[in-house]
Coordinates of C-alpha atoms in Angstrom, one line a residue:
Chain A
X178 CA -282.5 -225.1 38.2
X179 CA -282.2 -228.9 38.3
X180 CA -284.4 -230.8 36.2
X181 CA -285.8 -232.5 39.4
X182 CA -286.3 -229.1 40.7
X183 CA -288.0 -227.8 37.9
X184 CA -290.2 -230.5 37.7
X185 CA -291.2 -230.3 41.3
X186 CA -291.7 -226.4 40.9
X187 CA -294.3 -226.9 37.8
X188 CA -296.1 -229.7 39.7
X189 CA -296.7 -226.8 42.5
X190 CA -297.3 -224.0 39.9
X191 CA -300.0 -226.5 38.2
X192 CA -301.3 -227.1 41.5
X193 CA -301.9 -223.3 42.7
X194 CA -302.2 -221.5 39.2
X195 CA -305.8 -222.0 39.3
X196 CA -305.8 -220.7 42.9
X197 CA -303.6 -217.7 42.1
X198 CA -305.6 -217.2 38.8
X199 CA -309.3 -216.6 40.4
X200 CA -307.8 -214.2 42.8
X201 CA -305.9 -212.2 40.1
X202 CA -309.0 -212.3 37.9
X203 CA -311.2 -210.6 40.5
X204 CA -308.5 -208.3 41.7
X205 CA -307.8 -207.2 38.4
X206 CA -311.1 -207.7 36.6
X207 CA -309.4 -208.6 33.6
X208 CA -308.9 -212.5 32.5
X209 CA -305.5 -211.4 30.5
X210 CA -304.2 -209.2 33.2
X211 CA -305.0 -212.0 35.7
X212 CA -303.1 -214.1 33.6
X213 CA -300.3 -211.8 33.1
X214 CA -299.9 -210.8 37.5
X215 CA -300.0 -214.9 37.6
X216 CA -297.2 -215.9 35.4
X217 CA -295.4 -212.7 36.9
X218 CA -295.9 -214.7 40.3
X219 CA -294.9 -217.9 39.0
X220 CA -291.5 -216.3 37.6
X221 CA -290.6 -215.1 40.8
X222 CA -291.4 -218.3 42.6
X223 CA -289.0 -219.6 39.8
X224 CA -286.2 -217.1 40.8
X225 CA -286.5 -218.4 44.4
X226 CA -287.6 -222.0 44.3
X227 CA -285.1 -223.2 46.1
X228 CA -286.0 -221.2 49.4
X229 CA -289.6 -221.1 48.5
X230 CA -289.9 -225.2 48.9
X231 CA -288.8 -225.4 52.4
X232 CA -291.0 -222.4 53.1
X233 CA -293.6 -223.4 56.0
X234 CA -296.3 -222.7 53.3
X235 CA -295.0 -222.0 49.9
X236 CA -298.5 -221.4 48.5
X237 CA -298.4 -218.4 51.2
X238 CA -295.8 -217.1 50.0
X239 CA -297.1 -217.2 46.3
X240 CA -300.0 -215.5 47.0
X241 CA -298.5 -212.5 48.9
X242 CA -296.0 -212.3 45.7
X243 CA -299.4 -212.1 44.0
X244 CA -301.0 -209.3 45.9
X245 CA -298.0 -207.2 46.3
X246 CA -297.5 -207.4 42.9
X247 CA -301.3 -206.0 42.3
X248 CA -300.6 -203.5 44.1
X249 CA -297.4 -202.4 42.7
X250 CA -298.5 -202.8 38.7
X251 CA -301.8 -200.7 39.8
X252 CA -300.1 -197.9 40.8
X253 CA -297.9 -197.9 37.7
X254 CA -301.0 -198.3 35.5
X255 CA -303.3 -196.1 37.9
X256 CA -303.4 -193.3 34.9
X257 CA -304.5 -195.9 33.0
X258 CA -307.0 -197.4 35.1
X259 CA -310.7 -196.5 34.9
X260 CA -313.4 -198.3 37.0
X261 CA -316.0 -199.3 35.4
X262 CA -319.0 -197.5 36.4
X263 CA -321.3 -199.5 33.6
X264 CA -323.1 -203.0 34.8
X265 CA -323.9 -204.7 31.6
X266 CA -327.2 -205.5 31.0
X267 CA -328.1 -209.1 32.8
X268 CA -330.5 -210.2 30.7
X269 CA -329.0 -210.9 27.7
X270 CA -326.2 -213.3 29.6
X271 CA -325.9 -216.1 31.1
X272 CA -326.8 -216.3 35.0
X273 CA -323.7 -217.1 36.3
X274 CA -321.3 -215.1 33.4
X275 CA -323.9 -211.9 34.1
X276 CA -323.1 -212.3 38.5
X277 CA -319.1 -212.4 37.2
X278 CA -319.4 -209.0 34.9
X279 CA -321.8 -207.5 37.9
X280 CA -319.6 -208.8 40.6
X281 CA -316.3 -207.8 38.7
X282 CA -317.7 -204.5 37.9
X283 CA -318.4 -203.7 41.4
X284 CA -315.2 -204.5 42.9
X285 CA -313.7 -202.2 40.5
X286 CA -315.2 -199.4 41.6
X287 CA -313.5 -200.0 45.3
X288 CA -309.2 -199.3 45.4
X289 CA -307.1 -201.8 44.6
X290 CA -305.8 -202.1 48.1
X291 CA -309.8 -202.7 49.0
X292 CA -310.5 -204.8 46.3
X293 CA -307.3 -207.2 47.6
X294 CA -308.4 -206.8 50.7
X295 CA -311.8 -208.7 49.8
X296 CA -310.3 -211.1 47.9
X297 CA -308.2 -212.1 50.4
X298 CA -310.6 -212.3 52.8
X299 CA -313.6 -213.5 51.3
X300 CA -312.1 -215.7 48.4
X301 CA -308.9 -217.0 50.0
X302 CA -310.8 -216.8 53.2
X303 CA -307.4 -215.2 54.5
X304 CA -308.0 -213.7 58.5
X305 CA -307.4 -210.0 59.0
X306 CA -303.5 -210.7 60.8
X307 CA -302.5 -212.2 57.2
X308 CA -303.7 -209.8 55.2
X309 CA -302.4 -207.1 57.2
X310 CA -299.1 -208.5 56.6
X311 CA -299.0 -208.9 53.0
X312 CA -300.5 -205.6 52.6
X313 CA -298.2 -204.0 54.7
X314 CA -301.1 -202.2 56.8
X315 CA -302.5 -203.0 60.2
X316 CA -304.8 -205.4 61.6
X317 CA -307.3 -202.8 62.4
X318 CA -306.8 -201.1 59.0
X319 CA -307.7 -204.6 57.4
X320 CA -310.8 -204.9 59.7
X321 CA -312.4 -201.6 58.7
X322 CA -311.6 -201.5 55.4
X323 CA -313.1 -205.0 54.7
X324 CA -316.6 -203.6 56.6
X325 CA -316.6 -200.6 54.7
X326 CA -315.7 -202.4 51.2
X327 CA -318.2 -204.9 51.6
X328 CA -320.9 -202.1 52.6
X329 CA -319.9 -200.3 49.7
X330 CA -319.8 -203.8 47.4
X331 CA -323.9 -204.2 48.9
X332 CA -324.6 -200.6 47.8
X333 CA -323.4 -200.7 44.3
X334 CA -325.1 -204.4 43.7
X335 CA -328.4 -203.1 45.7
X336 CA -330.8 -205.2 47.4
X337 CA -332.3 -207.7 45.0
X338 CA -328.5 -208.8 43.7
X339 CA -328.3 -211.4 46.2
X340 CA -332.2 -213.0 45.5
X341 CA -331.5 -212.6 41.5
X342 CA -328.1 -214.3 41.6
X343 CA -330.0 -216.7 43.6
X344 CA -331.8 -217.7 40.8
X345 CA -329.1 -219.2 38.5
X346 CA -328.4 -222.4 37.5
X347 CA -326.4 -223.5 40.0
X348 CA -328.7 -222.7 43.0
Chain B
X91 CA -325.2 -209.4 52.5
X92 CA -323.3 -211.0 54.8
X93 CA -319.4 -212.6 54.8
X94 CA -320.5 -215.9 53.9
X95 CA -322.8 -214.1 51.1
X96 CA -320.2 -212.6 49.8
X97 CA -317.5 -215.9 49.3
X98 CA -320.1 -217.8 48.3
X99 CA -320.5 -214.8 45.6
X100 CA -316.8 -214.5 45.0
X101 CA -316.7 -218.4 44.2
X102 CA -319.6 -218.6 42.1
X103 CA -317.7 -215.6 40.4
X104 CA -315.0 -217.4 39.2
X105 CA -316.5 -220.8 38.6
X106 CA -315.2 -222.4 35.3
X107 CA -311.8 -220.1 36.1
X108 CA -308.8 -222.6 36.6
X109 CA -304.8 -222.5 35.5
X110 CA -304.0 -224.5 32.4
X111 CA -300.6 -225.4 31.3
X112 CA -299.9 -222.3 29.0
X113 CA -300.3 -220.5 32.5
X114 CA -297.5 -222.3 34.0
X115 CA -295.5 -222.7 30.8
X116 CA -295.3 -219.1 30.5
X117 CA -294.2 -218.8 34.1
X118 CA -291.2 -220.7 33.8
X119 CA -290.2 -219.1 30.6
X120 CA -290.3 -215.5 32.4
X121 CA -289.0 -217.4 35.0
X122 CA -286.1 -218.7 33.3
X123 CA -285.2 -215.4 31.9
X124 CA -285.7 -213.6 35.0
X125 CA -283.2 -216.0 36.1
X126 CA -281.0 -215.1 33.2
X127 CA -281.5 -211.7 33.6
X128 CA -280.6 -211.9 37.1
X129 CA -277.0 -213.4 36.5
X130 CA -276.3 -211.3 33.3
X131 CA -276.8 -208.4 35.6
X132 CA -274.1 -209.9 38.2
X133 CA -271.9 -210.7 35.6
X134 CA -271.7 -206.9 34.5
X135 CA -271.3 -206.0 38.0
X136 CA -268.5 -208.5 38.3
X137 CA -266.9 -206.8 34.7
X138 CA -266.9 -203.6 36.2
X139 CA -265.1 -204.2 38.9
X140 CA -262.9 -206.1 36.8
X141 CA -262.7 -202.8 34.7
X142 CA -261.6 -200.9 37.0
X143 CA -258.9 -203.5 38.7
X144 CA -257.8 -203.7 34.9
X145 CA -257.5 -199.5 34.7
X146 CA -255.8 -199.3 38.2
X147 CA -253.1 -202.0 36.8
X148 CA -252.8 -200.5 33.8
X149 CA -252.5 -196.8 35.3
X150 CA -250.8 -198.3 38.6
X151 CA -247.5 -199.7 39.3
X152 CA -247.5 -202.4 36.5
X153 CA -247.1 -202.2 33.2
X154 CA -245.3 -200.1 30.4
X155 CA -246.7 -197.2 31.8
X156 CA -245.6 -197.9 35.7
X157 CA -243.8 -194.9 37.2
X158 CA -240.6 -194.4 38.2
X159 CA -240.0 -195.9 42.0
X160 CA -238.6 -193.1 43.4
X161 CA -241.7 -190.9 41.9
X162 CA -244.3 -193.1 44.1
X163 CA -245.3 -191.5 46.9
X164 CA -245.8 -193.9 50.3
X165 CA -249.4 -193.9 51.9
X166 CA -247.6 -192.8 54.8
X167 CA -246.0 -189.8 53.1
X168 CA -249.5 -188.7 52.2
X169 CA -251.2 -186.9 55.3
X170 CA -255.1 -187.9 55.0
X171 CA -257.3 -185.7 54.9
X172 CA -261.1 -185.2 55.2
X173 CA -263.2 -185.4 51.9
X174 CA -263.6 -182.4 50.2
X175 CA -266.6 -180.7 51.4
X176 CA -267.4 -178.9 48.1
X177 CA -270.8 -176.8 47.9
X178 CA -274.1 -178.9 47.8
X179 CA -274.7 -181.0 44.6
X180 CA -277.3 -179.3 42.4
X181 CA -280.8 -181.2 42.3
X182 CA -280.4 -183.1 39.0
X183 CA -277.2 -184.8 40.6
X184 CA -278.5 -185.2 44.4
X185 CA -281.6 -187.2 42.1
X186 CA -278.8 -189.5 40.3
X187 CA -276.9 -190.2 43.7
X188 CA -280.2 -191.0 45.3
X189 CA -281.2 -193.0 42.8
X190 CA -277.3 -195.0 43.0
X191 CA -277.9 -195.3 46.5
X192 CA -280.6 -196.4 46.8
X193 CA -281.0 -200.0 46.8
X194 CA -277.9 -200.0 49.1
X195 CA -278.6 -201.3 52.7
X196 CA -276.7 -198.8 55.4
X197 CA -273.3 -199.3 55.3
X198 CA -273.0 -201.6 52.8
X199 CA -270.1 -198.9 51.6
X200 CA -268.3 -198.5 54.8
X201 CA -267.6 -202.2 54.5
X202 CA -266.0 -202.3 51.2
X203 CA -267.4 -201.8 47.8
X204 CA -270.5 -201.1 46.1
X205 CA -271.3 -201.9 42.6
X206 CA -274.7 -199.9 41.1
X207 CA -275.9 -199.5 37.9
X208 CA -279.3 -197.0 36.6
X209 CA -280.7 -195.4 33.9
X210 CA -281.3 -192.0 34.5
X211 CA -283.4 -189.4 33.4
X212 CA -282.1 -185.6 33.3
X213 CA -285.6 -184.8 32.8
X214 CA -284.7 -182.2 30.6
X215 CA -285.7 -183.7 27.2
X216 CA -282.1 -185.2 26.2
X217 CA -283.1 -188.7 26.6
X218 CA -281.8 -191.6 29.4
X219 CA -278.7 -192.7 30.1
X220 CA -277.0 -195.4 31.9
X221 CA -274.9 -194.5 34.6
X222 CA -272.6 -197.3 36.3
X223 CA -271.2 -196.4 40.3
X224 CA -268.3 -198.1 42.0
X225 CA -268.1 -197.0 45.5
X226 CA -265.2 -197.9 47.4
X227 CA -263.3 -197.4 50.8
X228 CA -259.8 -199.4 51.6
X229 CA -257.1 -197.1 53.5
X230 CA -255.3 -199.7 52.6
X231 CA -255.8 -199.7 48.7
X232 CA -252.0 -199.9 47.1
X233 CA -253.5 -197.5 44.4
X234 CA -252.6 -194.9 47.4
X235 CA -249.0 -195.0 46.9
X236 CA -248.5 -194.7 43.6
X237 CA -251.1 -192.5 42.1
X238 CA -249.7 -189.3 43.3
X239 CA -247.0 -189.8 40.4
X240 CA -249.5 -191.2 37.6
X241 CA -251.9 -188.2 37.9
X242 CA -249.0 -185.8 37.0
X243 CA -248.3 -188.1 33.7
X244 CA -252.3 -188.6 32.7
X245 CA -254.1 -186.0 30.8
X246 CA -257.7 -185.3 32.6
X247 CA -255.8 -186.2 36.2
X248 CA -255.9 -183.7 38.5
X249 CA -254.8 -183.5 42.1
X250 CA -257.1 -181.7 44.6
X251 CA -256.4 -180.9 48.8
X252 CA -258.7 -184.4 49.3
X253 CA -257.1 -186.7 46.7
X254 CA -256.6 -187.1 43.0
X255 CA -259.7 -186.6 40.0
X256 CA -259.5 -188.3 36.9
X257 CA -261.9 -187.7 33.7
X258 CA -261.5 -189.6 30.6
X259 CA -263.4 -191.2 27.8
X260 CA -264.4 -195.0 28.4
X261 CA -264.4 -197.8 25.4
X262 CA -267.7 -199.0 26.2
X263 CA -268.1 -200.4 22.6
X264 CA -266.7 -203.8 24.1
X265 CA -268.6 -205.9 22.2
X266 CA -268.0 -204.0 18.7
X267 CA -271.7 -203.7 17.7
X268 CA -272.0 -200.7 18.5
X269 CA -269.6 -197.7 17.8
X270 CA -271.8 -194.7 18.2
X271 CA -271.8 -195.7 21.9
X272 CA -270.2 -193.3 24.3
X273 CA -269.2 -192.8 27.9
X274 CA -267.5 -190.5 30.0
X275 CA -265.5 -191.6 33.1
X276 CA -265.0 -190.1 36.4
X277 CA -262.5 -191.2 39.3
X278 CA -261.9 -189.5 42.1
X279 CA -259.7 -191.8 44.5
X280 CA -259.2 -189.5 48.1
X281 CA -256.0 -189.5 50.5
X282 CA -257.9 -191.3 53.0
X283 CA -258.4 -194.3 50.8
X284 CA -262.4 -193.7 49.4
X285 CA -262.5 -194.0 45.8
X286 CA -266.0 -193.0 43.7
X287 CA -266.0 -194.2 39.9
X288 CA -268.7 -192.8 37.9
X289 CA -269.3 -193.8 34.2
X290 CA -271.9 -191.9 31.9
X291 CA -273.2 -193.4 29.3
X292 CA -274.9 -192.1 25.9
X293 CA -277.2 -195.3 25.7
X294 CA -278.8 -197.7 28.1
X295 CA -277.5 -201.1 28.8
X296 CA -274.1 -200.6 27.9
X297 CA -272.4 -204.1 28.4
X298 CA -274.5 -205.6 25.1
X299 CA -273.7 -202.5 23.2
X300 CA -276.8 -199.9 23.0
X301 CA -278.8 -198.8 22.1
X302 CA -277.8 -195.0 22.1
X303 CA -280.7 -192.8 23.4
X304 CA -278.9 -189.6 23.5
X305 CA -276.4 -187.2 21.8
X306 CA -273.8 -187.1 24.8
X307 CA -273.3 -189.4 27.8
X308 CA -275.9 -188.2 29.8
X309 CA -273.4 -186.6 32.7
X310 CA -271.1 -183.9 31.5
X311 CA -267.1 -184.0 32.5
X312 CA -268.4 -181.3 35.0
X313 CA -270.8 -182.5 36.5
X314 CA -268.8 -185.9 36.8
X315 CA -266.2 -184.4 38.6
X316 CA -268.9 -182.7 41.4
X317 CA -270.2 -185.9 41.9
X318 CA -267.3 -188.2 42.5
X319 CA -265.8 -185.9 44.6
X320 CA -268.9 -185.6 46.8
X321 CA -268.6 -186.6 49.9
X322 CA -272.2 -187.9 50.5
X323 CA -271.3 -191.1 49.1
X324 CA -269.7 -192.3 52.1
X325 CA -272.3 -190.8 54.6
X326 CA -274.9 -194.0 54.6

């Protein structure tokens, strides 16, 4: 890669890293294997800069890179992987720290394919047509499977979450 | 809690979480030797072809070891004749040619050649080995004419109704770190101008010398010669 080429590809990877980063964290729960699925991203951007700049929307295409390769390193690691059925006890942290672990913990407990699916949707505030294509699955697939995740996201938190979390620091 | 309820949650969530520059720095790095990785893996491609261009010289018409003219036989005294339709290649090898195959988009092989290297596993506690495919097809390959007369003349060369099989060792030590490296070749190169080389290797990732994983190369002569004169190659 040229040196003006590289330079213009870490001004974009400094641009969307933090981007990428937050979805990778709650899609995989985990700061260092957020960290790890981002620089994987980033790599492969490298690989394919030269396309990837005259791309429509280049950050687009990094974050389906991203997802897919959730997706992929999940189901290698899927013996591995345990939900984590514990919420830590809020008291003894930090408002906004304890509505991370609680929030983190709960989307653990949905698939990984759900879990991007609610990122993608409710973070990146990605529509259901998008989604559907970087997850390979159809619209309608995307639409019921973001209803029943964030019914099952309400259930695990229960029904004070939302006026507790209210009561942070930054409310 | 409602969609707005929950991206306000999401972005509360991961308040305070942002990229820093070790983040990216260690993006380019994989990045660069991705990159690297990418056109080392090419390159071997390329040296195996090159390989095998530098065996069908050598065992061909040029050279010291060129047969005598009037022992070549013409492509056009040669009647083609369909691929040898042997019995159906046990599982362990149907898995390996699957596993050749399978990155190759349909008929990538009827229009020339394919280049494929893997690391298999026999699955039978031996360990993996690497296993390096060249898949051709040119009627029109000169090898046709004279390799009638070089099979008589090479040990491990034997002609069958569909063509001519060869099985010999390989020198894959070509770096000379490592000389407890092995491999096995196979060749079958049919009337009709398809040609399947197969090397076995006793180690993985042969072309920078090892490491060796295994006692033998992980295909026996056998088992080399049923796959490279398998038909199934060529039916993508």
């Amino acid at each position: 890669m040229r040196q003006g080429d590289r330079a213009q590809f870490e001004d974009f990877a400094q641009a969307t890293s933090g981007e990428l980063l937050r979805a990778a964290f709650l899609m995989c729960g985990d700061r260092f294997l957020a960290e790890d699925l981002v620089q994987d991203t980033l790599a492969r951007v490298y690989g394919r800069w030269s396309k990837v700049r005259d791309a429509e929307n280049p950050v687009a295409y990094a974050r389906t890179i991203l997802v897919r390769l959730f997706i992929s390193t999940t189901r290698k690691r899927s013996s591995t992987e345990r939900p984590t059925a514990d919420i830590p006890d809020q008291a003894c942290l930090d408002a906004d720290v304890a509505l991370r672990h609680t929030l983190v913990a709960a989307l653990r407990q949905l698939s990984a394919t759900d879990r991007a699916i609610v990122v993608q949707r409710y973070l990146v505030g990605l529509d259901c047509r998008s989604v559907a294509r970087d997850l390979d699955l159809s619209e309608q697939a995307v639409r019921s499977r973001s209803s029943r995740a964030l019914a099952r996201v309400r259930e695990i938190l229960g029904p004070d979450f939302l006026i507790t979390s209210r009561s942070g620091p930054h409310e | 809690m409602n969609e707005h309820e929950m991206t306000a949650l999401l972005e509360r969530a991961t308040q305070g979480v942002h990229g820093t520059e070790a983040l990216v720095a260690g993006g380019v790095r994989r990045g660069q030797r991705r990159v690297r990785r990418q056109r080392a893996t090419a390159l071997a491609g390329a040296a195996a072809v090159v390989a095998l261009v530098a065996t069908t010289a050598m065992l061909g018409p040029f050279g010291e070891k060129a047969p005598n003219p009037d022992e070549r036989v013409a492509a056009t005294d040669v009647k083609p004749k369909p691929a040898e339709a042997g019995p159906a290649l046990p599982p362990k090898l149907e898995r390996l040619q699957q596993q050749v195959m399978a990155p190759v988009p349909a008929r990538l092989v009827a229009d020339g050649t394919y280049v494929g290297t893997i690391e298999f596993d026999p699955r039978d506690g031996t360990g993996l080995g690497t296993v390096q495919a060249i898949v051709t097809e040119d009627p029109d390959d000169p090898l046709l004419s004279t390799w009638a007369g070089r099979c008589a003349q090479l040990e491990g060369c034997s002609e069958t109704a569909g063509g001519w099989v060869l099985v010999e060792p390989s020198s894959p030590d070509v770096l000379g770190v490592n000389p407890d490296l092995e491999g096995t070749r196979g060749f079958y190169l049919g009337r009709d101008g398809r040609s399947v080389n197969l090397v076995a290797y006793n180690g993985t990732d042969p072309q920078m010398g090892g490491p060796v994983t295994r006692e033998d190369p992980v295909l026996s002569r056998q088992e080399l010669v049923q796959l490279v004169t398998d038909p199934t190659w060529f039916d993508s």
